[in-house]
């Protein structure tokens, strides 16, 4: 990893990424420990985390029957099994990731960071990070909520007066804004959708938005 960043693996059904990093546990940590995994981008992946060579966390399943999960930005916190790490110790964290081919883009890079500490403190920090992310996204979310509402309002107006232009305009506003809104919310809020259903919804919304844009 150069400057804490590494390139994505090439897109393939059996393409995995292994990242290893040394993490120091705070000497004053007490009680149950947890690991905080932070990434600047949310992604649909399956992953495992090992601490000193022992399995600690797994989310999603791997090929040949992959079931990836959405990893939220800016980070997620997972409790560690007892005995994997001790306060003041420096441990080796191994991060094994399988990427969906559709998540791969040329010259794309990853930069995941890891922190081990008291479970209670890290869970509070994780909630604070997500609340901060929601606040930062607030103006953009409000804008797209307004555009979505405007599309619904124009549709209601079309039901009253008719007119092809009103219908196309309302559909354009609704589909474009709703698609962006769904993507922004997914990056910080866990929406319980299967990755297959999410893919179908994404394709349908994109196709509808393109059709109405062209029209």
JSON list of N, CA, C and O in Angstrom, two decimals, residues 149-162 166-167 169-171 174:
[
{"chain": "A", "resi": 149, "resn": "UNK", "atom": "N", "xyz": [-40.40, 15.68, -4.37]},
{"chain": "A", "resi": 149, "resn": "UNK", "atom": "CA", "xyz": [-41.73, 16.20, -4.04]},
{"chain": "A", "resi": 149, "resn": "UNK", "atom": "C", "xyz": [-42.29, 17.05, -5.18]},
{"chain": "A", "resi": 149, "resn": "UNK", "atom": "O", "xyz": [-43.49, 16.97, -5.51]},
{"chain": "A", "resi": 150, "resn": "UNK", "atom": "N", "xyz": [-41.41, 17.83, -5.84]},
{"chain": "A", "resi": 150, "resn": "UNK", "atom": "CA", "xyz": [-41.85, 18.65, -6.96]},
{"chain": "A", "resi": 150, "resn": "UNK", "atom": "C", "xyz": [-42.33, 17.77, -8.12]},
{"chain": "A", "resi": 150, "resn": "UNK", "atom": "O", "xyz": [-43.33, 18.08, -8.78]},
{"chain": "A", "resi": 151, "resn": "UNK", "atom": "N", "xyz": [-41.62, 16.66, -8.35]},
{"chain": "A", "resi": 151, "resn": "UNK", "atom": "CA", "xyz": [-42.06, 15.73, -9.38]},
{"chain": "A", "resi": 151, "resn": "UNK", "atom": "C", "xyz": [-43.43, 15.15, -9.08]},
{"chain": "A", "resi": 151, "resn": "UNK", "atom": "O", "xyz": [-44.28, 15.03, -9.97]},
{"chain": "A", "resi": 152, "resn": "UNK", "atom": "N", "xyz": [-43.67, 14.78, -7.81]},
{"chain": "A", "resi": 152, "resn": "UNK", "atom": "CA", "xyz": [-44.98, 14.25, -7.41]},
{"chain": "A", "resi": 152, "resn": "UNK", "atom": "C", "xyz": [-46.05, 15.32, -7.56]},
{"chain": "A", "resi": 152, "resn": "UNK", "atom": "O", "xyz": [-47.18, 15.05, -8.00]},
{"chain": "A", "resi": 153, "resn": "UNK", "atom": "N", "xyz": [-45.71, 16.56, -7.20]},
{"chain": "A", "resi": 153, "resn": "UNK", "atom": "CA", "xyz": [-46.66, 17.67, -7.31]},
{"chain": "A", "resi": 153, "resn": "UNK", "atom": "C", "xyz": [-47.04, 17.93, -8.77]},
{"chain": "A", "resi": 153, "resn": "UNK", "atom": "O", "xyz": [-48.22, 18.12, -9.09]},
{"chain": "A", "resi": 154, "resn": "UNK", "atom": "N", "xyz": [-46.05, 17.88, -9.67]},
{"chain": "A", "resi": 154, "resn": "UNK", "atom": "CA", "xyz": [-46.34, 18.07, -11.09]},
{"chain": "A", "resi": 154, "resn": "UNK", "atom": "C", "xyz": [-47.20, 16.93, -11.64]},
{"chain": "A", "resi": 154, "resn": "UNK", "atom": "O", "xyz": [-48.05, 17.14, -12.50]},
{"chain": "A", "resi": 155, "resn": "UNK", "atom": "N", "xyz": [-46.97, 15.71, -11.11]},
{"chain": "A", "resi": 155, "resn": "UNK", "atom": "CA", "xyz": [-47.79, 14.58, -11.55]},
{"chain": "A", "resi": 155, "resn": "UNK", "atom": "C", "xyz": [-49.25, 14.78, -11.13]},
{"chain": "A", "resi": 155, "resn": "UNK", "atom": "O", "xyz": [-50.18, 14.51, -11.91]},
{"chain": "A", "resi": 156, "resn": "UNK", "atom": "N", "xyz": [-49.44, 15.27, -9.90]},
{"chain": "A", "resi": 156, "resn": "UNK", "atom": "CA", "xyz": [-50.80, 15.55, -9.43]},
{"chain": "A", "resi": 156, "resn": "UNK", "atom": "C", "xyz": [-51.44, 16.64, -10.30]},
{"chain": "A", "resi": 156, "resn": "UNK", "atom": "O", "xyz": [-52.64, 16.57, -10.63]},
{"chain": "A", "resi": 157, "resn": "UNK", "atom": "N", "xyz": [-50.65, 17.64, -10.68]},
{"chain": "A", "resi": 157, "resn": "UNK", "atom": "CA", "xyz": [-51.16, 18.71, -11.54]},
{"chain": "A", "resi": 157, "resn": "UNK", "atom": "C", "xyz": [-51.52, 18.15, -12.92]},
{"chain": "A", "resi": 157, "resn": "UNK", "atom": "O", "xyz": [-52.52, 18.53, -13.53]},
{"chain": "A", "resi": 158, "resn": "UNK", "atom": "N", "xyz": [-50.67, 17.20, -13.42]},
{"chain": "A", "resi": 158, "resn": "UNK", "atom": "CA", "xyz": [-50.96, 16.56, -14.72]},
{"chain": "A", "resi": 158, "resn": "UNK", "atom": "C", "xyz": [-52.28, 15.79, -14.67]},
{"chain": "A", "resi": 158, "resn": "UNK", "atom": "O", "xyz": [-53.04, 15.79, -15.64]},
{"chain": "A", "resi": 159, "resn": "UNK", "atom": "N", "xyz": [-52.55, 15.11, -13.55]},
{"chain": "A", "resi": 159, "resn": "UNK", "atom": "CA", "xyz": [-53.81, 14.38, -13.41]},
{"chain": "A", "resi": 159, "resn": "UNK", "atom": "C", "xyz": [-55.02, 15.31, -13.55]},
{"chain": "A", "resi": 159, "resn": "UNK", "atom": "O", "xyz": [-56.11, 14.88, -13.93]},
{"chain": "A", "resi": 160, "resn": "UNK", "atom": "N", "xyz": [-54.81, 16.59, -13.25]},
{"chain": "A", "resi": 160, "resn": "UNK", "atom": "CA", "xyz": [-55.90, 17.56, -13.29]},
{"chain": "A", "resi": 160, "resn": "UNK", "atom": "C", "xyz": [-56.04, 18.18, -14.68]},
{"chain": "A", "resi": 160, "resn": "UNK", "atom": "O", "xyz": [-57.14, 18.24, -15.24]},
{"chain": "A", "resi": 161, "resn": "UNK", "atom": "N", "xyz": [-54.92, 18.63, -15.26]},
{"chain": "A", "resi": 161, "resn": "UNK", "atom": "CA", "xyz": [-55.01, 19.37, -16.52]},
{"chain": "A", "resi": 161, "resn": "UNK", "atom": "C", "xyz": [-54.51, 18.57, -17.74]},
{"chain": "A", "resi": 161, "resn": "UNK", "atom": "O", "xyz": [-54.72, 19.00, -18.87]},
{"chain": "A", "resi": 162, "resn": "UNK", "atom": "N", "xyz": [-53.84, 17.44, -17.51]},
{"chain": "A", "resi": 162, "resn": "UNK", "atom": "CA", "xyz": [-53.24, 16.63, -18.58]},
{"chain": "A", "resi": 162, "resn": "UNK", "atom": "C", "xyz": [-52.15, 17.41, -19.31]},
{"chain": "A", "resi": 162, "resn": "UNK", "atom": "O", "xyz": [-51.72, 18.46, -18.87]},
{"chain": "A", "resi": 166, "resn": "UNK", "atom": "N", "xyz": [-46.12, 18.06, -19.14]},
{"chain": "A", "resi": 166, "resn": "UNK", "atom": "CA", "xyz": [-46.19, 17.99, -17.67]},
{"chain": "A", "resi": 166, "resn": "UNK", "atom": "C", "xyz": [-45.85, 16.59, -17.16]},
{"chain": "A", "resi": 166, "resn": "UNK", "atom": "O", "xyz": [-45.13, 16.43, -16.18]},
{"chain": "A", "resi": 167, "resn": "UNK", "atom": "N", "xyz": [-46.37, 15.56, -17.83]},
{"chain": "A", "resi": 167, "resn": "UNK", "atom": "CA", "xyz": [-46.12, 14.19, -17.41]},
{"chain": "A", "resi": 167, "resn": "UNK", "atom": "C", "xyz": [-44.64, 13.85, -17.53]},
{"chain": "A", "resi": 167, "resn": "UNK", "atom": "O", "xyz": [-44.04, 13.27, -16.61]},
{"chain": "A", "resi": 169, "resn": "UNK", "atom": "N", "xyz": [-42.08, 15.91, -17.61]},
{"chain": "A", "resi": 169, "resn": "UNK", "atom": "CA", "xyz": [-41.31, 16.72, -16.67]},
{"chain": "A", "resi": 169, "resn": "UNK", "atom": "C", "xyz": [-41.41, 16.16, -15.25]},
{"chain": "A", "resi": 169, "resn": "UNK", "atom": "O", "xyz": [-40.41, 16.07, -14.53]},
{"chain": "A", "resi": 170, "resn": "UNK", "atom": "N", "xyz": [-42.61, 15.76, -14.83]},
{"chain": "A", "resi": 170, "resn": "UNK", "atom": "CA", "xyz": [-42.78, 15.20, -13.49]},
{"chain": "A", "resi": 170, "resn": "UNK", "atom": "C", "xyz": [-42.03, 13.89, -13.36]},
{"chain": "A", "resi": 170, "resn": "UNK", "atom": "O", "xyz": [-41.37, 13.63, -12.33]},
{"chain": "A", "resi": 171, "resn": "UNK", "atom": "N", "xyz": [-42.09, 13.04, -14.39]},
{"chain": "A", "resi": 171, "resn": "UNK", "atom": "CA", "xyz": [-41.38, 11.75, -14.35]},
{"chain": "A", "resi": 171, "resn": "UNK", "atom": "C", "xyz": [-39.87, 11.97, -14.33]},
{"chain": "A", "resi": 171, "resn": "UNK", "atom": "O", "xyz": [-39.15, 11.29, -13.59]},
{"chain": "A", "resi": 174, "resn": "UNK", "atom": "N", "xyz": [-38.84, 13.18, -10.83]},
{"chain": "A", "resi": 174, "resn": "UNK", "atom": "CA", "xyz": [-38.99, 12.14, -9.81]},
{"chain": "A", "resi": 174, "resn": "UNK", "atom": "C", "xyz": [-37.91, 11.08, -9.93]},
{"chain": "A", "resi": 174, "resn": "UNK", "atom": "O", "xyz": [-37.22, 10.76, -8.96]}
]
